[in-house]
Short mmCIF file of C-alpha atoms and ligand atoms in Angstrom, two decimals:
data_model
loop_
_atom_site.label_atom_id
_atom_site.label_comp_id
_atom_site.label_asym_id
_atom_site.label_seq_id
_atom_site.Cartn_x
_atom_site.Cartn_y
_atom_site.Cartn_z
CA MET G 1 9.87 30.79 23.40
CA THR G 2 10.85 27.47 24.58
CA ARG G 3 8.73 24.54 23.31
CA ASN G 4 6.63 23.41 25.50
CA ASP G 5 4.98 27.62 25.34
CA ILE G 6 4.34 26.25 21.50
CA LEU G 7 3.16 23.80 22.80
CA ARG G 8 0.84 25.20 25.42
CA GLU G 9 0.19 28.53 22.47
CA MET G 10 -1.04 25.67 20.16
CA GLY G 11 -3.30 23.70 22.91
CA LEU G 12 -0.62 20.59 23.60
CA GLY G 13 0.64 21.23 27.23
CA PRO G 14 3.84 20.50 28.42
CA VAL G 15 5.10 18.29 26.51
CA TRP G 16 4.25 14.60 26.90
CA ARG G 17 5.34 12.08 30.51
CA LEU G 18 4.57 8.64 29.42
CA ARG G 19 1.52 7.66 32.46
CA THR G 20 1.91 4.34 34.43
CA ALA G 21 -1.25 3.29 33.44
CA THR G 22 -1.12 1.38 30.27
CA PRO G 23 -4.26 1.99 27.47
CA ALA G 24 -6.26 -0.85 26.81
CA THR G 25 -3.86 -4.00 25.68
CA PRO G 26 -4.36 -3.35 21.12
CA VAL G 27 -4.88 -6.12 19.75
CA ALA G 28 -1.36 -7.09 18.74
CA GLU G 29 -1.93 -9.03 15.92
CA VAL G 30 1.06 -9.09 12.73
CA ALA G 31 -0.91 -8.34 10.26
CA ALA G 32 -0.33 -10.59 5.98
CA ALA G 33 3.35 -10.52 5.70
CA SER G 34 4.04 -7.60 3.16
CA THR G 35 4.00 -8.25 -0.29
CA ALA G 36 6.83 -9.65 -2.38
CA ALA G 37 9.96 -7.30 -2.64
CA ALA G 38 9.38 -7.43 -6.80
CA GLU G 39 6.19 -5.12 -5.55
CA HIS G 40 7.98 -2.13 -3.88
CA LEU G 41 10.04 -2.08 -7.41
CA PRO G 42 9.36 1.85 -8.21
CA GLN G 43 7.51 2.33 -12.13
CA ASN G 44 10.92 5.22 -12.61
CA VAL G 45 9.22 7.91 -13.73
CA PRO G 46 10.95 10.50 -16.81
CA ALA G 47 11.20 14.31 -15.25
CA GLY G 48 13.04 16.60 -17.77
CA GLU G 49 16.00 14.63 -17.90
CA PRO G 50 16.06 11.61 -15.05
CA VAL G 51 19.99 11.35 -13.70
CA ALA G 52 20.02 7.78 -12.72
CA PRO G 53 22.76 6.66 -10.38
CA ALA G 54 25.53 5.01 -11.48
CA ILE G 55 24.70 2.25 -9.13
CA ALA G 56 21.61 0.73 -7.97
CA PRO G 57 20.32 2.28 -4.48
CA ALA G 58 20.59 -1.26 -3.15
CA ALA G 59 24.45 -1.27 -3.65
CA MET G 60 25.10 1.88 -2.48
CA ASP G 61 26.89 2.81 1.28
CA TRP G 62 25.69 5.83 3.24
CA ASP G 63 27.56 8.31 1.60
CA GLU G 64 26.59 6.55 -2.25
CA LEU G 65 23.13 7.22 -0.96
CA ALA G 66 23.67 10.92 0.43
CA ALA G 67 25.30 11.75 -2.49
CA ALA G 68 22.55 9.70 -5.03
CA VAL G 69 20.38 11.82 -3.21
CA ALA G 70 21.11 14.95 -3.26
CA ALA G 71 21.63 14.86 -6.70
CA CYS G 72 18.00 12.89 -8.24
CA ARG G 73 15.68 14.19 -10.69
CA GLN G 74 14.62 10.63 -10.93
CA CYS G 75 11.14 12.83 -10.47
CA ARG G 76 9.64 15.91 -10.69
CA LEU G 77 10.19 17.00 -7.64
CA GLY G 78 13.73 16.69 -7.77
CA GLU G 79 13.17 20.23 -10.25
CA THR G 80 11.17 22.19 -7.37
CA ARG G 81 13.27 21.58 -3.81
CA LYS G 82 15.46 23.72 -2.54
CA GLN G 83 17.11 20.54 -1.67
CA ALA G 84 16.49 17.10 -0.82
CA VAL G 85 17.06 15.63 2.60
CA LEU G 86 18.15 12.46 2.91
CA GLY G 87 16.76 11.77 6.79
CA VAL G 88 18.47 12.88 10.00
CA GLY G 89 19.82 10.82 13.27
CA ASP G 90 21.70 7.15 14.01
CA ARG G 91 22.39 5.43 10.92
CA HIS G 92 22.45 2.32 13.85
CA ALA G 93 19.39 2.70 15.72
CA ASP G 94 16.68 0.58 16.45
CA TRP G 95 14.34 2.84 16.48
CA LEU G 96 12.77 4.42 12.68
CA PHE G 97 10.09 7.02 12.00
CA VAL G 98 9.13 7.90 8.74
CA GLY G 99 7.10 10.79 7.75
CA GLU G 100 5.13 11.68 4.25
CA GLY G 101 8.20 14.06 2.45
CA PRO G 102 9.72 17.73 3.71
CA GLY G 103 8.29 21.24 3.83
CA ALA G 104 9.32 24.07 3.86
CA GLU G 105 11.24 24.10 6.63
CA GLU G 106 12.34 20.96 6.00
CA ASP G 107 13.45 22.07 2.48
CA GLU G 108 15.50 24.77 3.67
CA ARG G 109 17.43 23.33 6.04
CA GLY G 110 18.27 19.52 4.76
CA GLU G 111 16.83 17.51 8.42
CA PRO G 112 13.43 15.86 8.38
CA PHE G 113 10.41 17.99 11.44
CA VAL G 114 12.09 20.22 12.13
CA GLY G 115 8.97 22.86 11.43
CA GLN G 116 5.78 22.48 14.33
CA ALA G 117 4.49 19.21 13.05
CA GLY G 118 8.65 18.15 14.41
CA LYS G 119 8.23 19.85 17.37
CA LEU G 120 5.45 17.78 17.86
CA LEU G 121 7.33 15.03 17.04
CA ASP G 122 10.25 16.01 19.40
CA SER G 123 7.65 15.92 22.23
CA MET G 124 6.35 12.32 20.60
CA LEU G 125 9.57 10.94 21.43
CA ALA G 126 10.47 12.76 24.45
CA ALA G 127 7.71 11.05 25.96
CA ILE G 128 9.05 7.17 25.37
CA GLY G 129 11.54 8.52 26.32
CA LEU G 130 13.17 8.91 23.46
CA LYS G 131 15.56 11.47 21.68
CA ARG G 132 16.55 12.51 18.06
CA GLY G 133 19.72 11.62 17.10
CA ASN G 134 19.98 9.36 20.02
CA ASP G 135 19.39 5.51 18.83
CA VAL G 136 16.44 6.85 16.45
CA TYR G 137 16.38 8.04 12.78
CA ILE G 138 14.47 9.48 10.70
CA ALA G 139 13.12 9.76 7.29
CA ASN G 140 9.90 10.88 5.16
CA ALA G 141 8.91 8.59 2.63
CA VAL G 142 9.75 11.12 -1.05
CA LYS G 143 13.51 13.60 -0.15
CA CYS G 144 12.14 16.05 -1.94
CA ARG G 145 9.55 18.81 -1.15
CA PRO G 146 5.91 18.33 -2.51
CA PRO G 147 5.68 22.16 -4.03
CA GLY G 148 2.98 23.81 -1.69
CA ASN G 149 3.27 20.53 0.52
CA ARG G 150 0.96 18.56 -0.33
CA THR G 151 0.66 15.26 -0.47
CA PRO G 152 3.27 12.89 -2.76
CA GLU G 153 1.70 11.17 -5.42
CA PRO G 154 2.09 7.10 -5.95
CA GLU G 155 4.85 7.46 -8.27
CA GLU G 156 7.20 9.91 -6.24
CA ALA G 157 6.30 8.14 -3.55
CA ALA G 158 7.75 4.64 -6.39
CA ALA G 159 10.51 6.60 -7.47
CA CYS G 160 12.24 7.64 -4.25
CA TRP G 161 11.45 4.36 -3.01
CA PRO G 162 14.67 2.29 -4.01
CA TYR G 163 16.50 5.41 -1.14
CA LEU G 164 14.34 4.57 1.34
CA GLU G 165 14.42 0.87 1.22
CA ARG G 166 18.61 1.37 1.22
CA GLN G 167 18.57 3.18 4.27
CA ILE G 168 15.72 0.18 6.37
CA GLU G 169 18.44 -2.27 5.56
CA LEU G 170 21.75 -0.38 6.30
CA ILE G 171 20.07 0.54 9.70
CA ARG G 172 18.33 -2.42 10.56
CA PRO G 173 16.20 -1.09 12.79
CA LYS G 174 14.00 -2.70 15.55
CA LEU G 175 11.38 -1.02 14.90
CA ILE G 176 9.64 0.98 11.91
CA VAL G 177 7.07 3.57 12.45
CA ALA G 178 5.04 5.27 9.36
CA LEU G 179 3.46 8.32 10.91
CA GLY G 180 1.18 9.18 8.97
CA ARG G 181 -0.91 7.35 5.90
CA PRO G 182 1.73 7.88 2.47
CA ALA G 183 3.89 6.50 4.40
CA ALA G 184 1.24 3.54 6.38
CA GLN G 185 0.91 3.17 2.20
CA THR G 186 4.58 3.04 1.00
CA LEU G 187 6.13 0.73 3.21
CA LEU G 188 3.42 -1.70 3.84
CA GLN G 189 2.28 -1.70 0.09
CA THR G 190 -1.23 -1.23 0.23
CA GLU G 191 -4.40 1.02 1.24
CA VAL G 192 -4.09 1.87 4.98
CA LYS G 193 -6.25 3.85 6.55
CA ILE G 194 -5.09 4.96 9.82
CA ALA G 195 -7.89 4.59 12.29
CA ALA G 196 -8.15 0.45 10.74
CA ALA G 197 -3.65 -0.07 10.90
CA ARG G 198 -3.03 1.67 13.89
CA GLY G 199 -3.27 -0.76 17.59
CA ARG G 200 -1.74 -3.73 15.72
CA LEU G 201 1.75 -4.88 14.62
CA HIS G 202 2.42 -5.11 10.74
CA ASP G 203 5.31 -6.87 9.41
CA TYR G 204 7.80 -5.20 6.95
CA ARG G 205 9.70 -7.87 5.55
CA GLY G 206 10.20 -9.81 9.14
CA ILE G 207 10.91 -5.85 11.29
CA PRO G 208 7.88 -4.35 13.82
CA LEU G 209 5.66 -2.31 12.33
CA ILE G 210 3.42 0.41 13.90
CA VAL G 211 1.01 3.06 12.13
CA THR G 212 0.97 6.31 13.89
CA TYR G 213 -0.96 9.50 13.21
CA HIS G 214 0.93 12.35 11.29
CA PRO G 215 2.06 14.90 13.86
CA ALA G 216 1.04 17.76 11.50
CA TYR G 217 -2.53 15.89 11.76
CA LEU G 218 -2.36 16.29 15.07
CA LEU G 219 -1.75 19.38 15.80
CA ARG G 220 -4.96 19.74 13.02
CA THR G 221 -7.22 17.45 15.04
CA LEU G 222 -6.38 17.45 19.30
CA PRO G 223 -8.79 15.06 19.59
CA ASP G 224 -6.70 12.02 18.19
CA LYS G 225 -3.87 12.85 20.50
CA ALA G 226 -5.47 10.25 23.18
CA LEU G 227 -5.03 7.51 20.30
CA ALA G 228 -2.04 9.10 19.07
CA TRP G 229 -0.58 8.13 23.18
CA GLU G 230 -2.34 4.78 22.99
CA ASP G 231 0.32 4.03 20.41
CA LEU G 232 3.64 5.30 22.07
CA CYS G 233 2.58 2.78 23.98
CA PHE G 234 2.28 0.06 22.34
CA MET G 235 5.12 1.27 20.18
CA LYS G 236 7.18 1.21 24.10
CA ARG G 237 5.95 -2.35 24.85
CA THR G 238 6.91 -3.72 21.35
CA MET G 239 11.07 -2.14 21.12
CA GLN G 240 10.73 -4.12 24.48
CA ALA G 241 9.41 -7.13 23.29
CA SER G 242 11.16 -6.90 21.01
CA ARG G 243 14.13 -6.63 22.66
CA ALA G 244 13.73 -8.70 24.71
CA GLY G 245 13.10 -11.41 22.11
FE1 SF4 F 301 14.62 11.68 -6.17
FE2 SF4 F 301 13.20 11.24 -4.32
FE3 SF4 F 301 14.16 13.86 -4.73
FE4 SF4 F 301 11.73 12.05 -6.00
S1 SF4 F 301 11.74 12.51 -4.26
S2 SF4 F 301 13.45 13.65 -6.92
S3 SF4 F 301 13.07 10.58 -6.71
S4 SF4 F 301 14.98 12.15 -4.28
N1 URA F 302 6.24 16.03 7.70
C1 URA F 302 7.04 15.15 7.25
O1 URA F 302 6.27 14.40 6.81
N2 URA F 302 8.31 15.21 7.30
C2 URA F 302 8.63 16.17 7.48
O2 URA F 302 10.37 16.31 7.38
C3 URA F 302 8.34 17.58 8.44
C4 URA F 302 7.13 17.17 7.81
#
């Protein structure tokens, strides 16, 4: 079965293509600059016997980061995961997509977004001319699967934050896309409602950030697919402007 067959079966139609007509231009405004770096600091939650990395994530290179995440027990998700999922893609990508956390298939395979939501994400990427691994990096707010695919707890996201923070520093993307509420809240350090936060340009330490629906939500809520489509067009325009400027 091809990806298009699967999407068709789910009522999602073929791979999305970018239409030439642009939707109503969302009001581009830079939201209040993200709060001070200090507010991103995690409260390390004891989880059995947490294994503190020998050096801080903020000083790690990619190999050290990968090793630290693979061995991490900084929160309780480390106790139930099969494997931690660092992220995948081009480590110098202009585009960074951030999801919530690994699901069952990601936990098995060690790669983000490889299940049904991942197939939709790949279609969304294709719609704006992107391909996994090619100028795109995909990561999650938490690196270990929450049991039963529950939403990560704030303290779990906080414990895991230094890894994503370091990934962003190393990648230095030109645009960050937060997929869903947990990713948006982790990155923006504030309560987020997707309906209110989408269609606007946010800022993460000087990097433009766009919030959109999580693909797993779109699989359940087809009417919002049209809004996600607008968000994709907005992302594309924002990247073009960012490259031009
Ligand atoms: Fe460590 Fe993050 Fe996994 Fe928690 S979710 S154990 S902080 S890698
Ligand atoms: N959902 C996510 O948020 N991340 C994944 O990696 C898979 C599903």
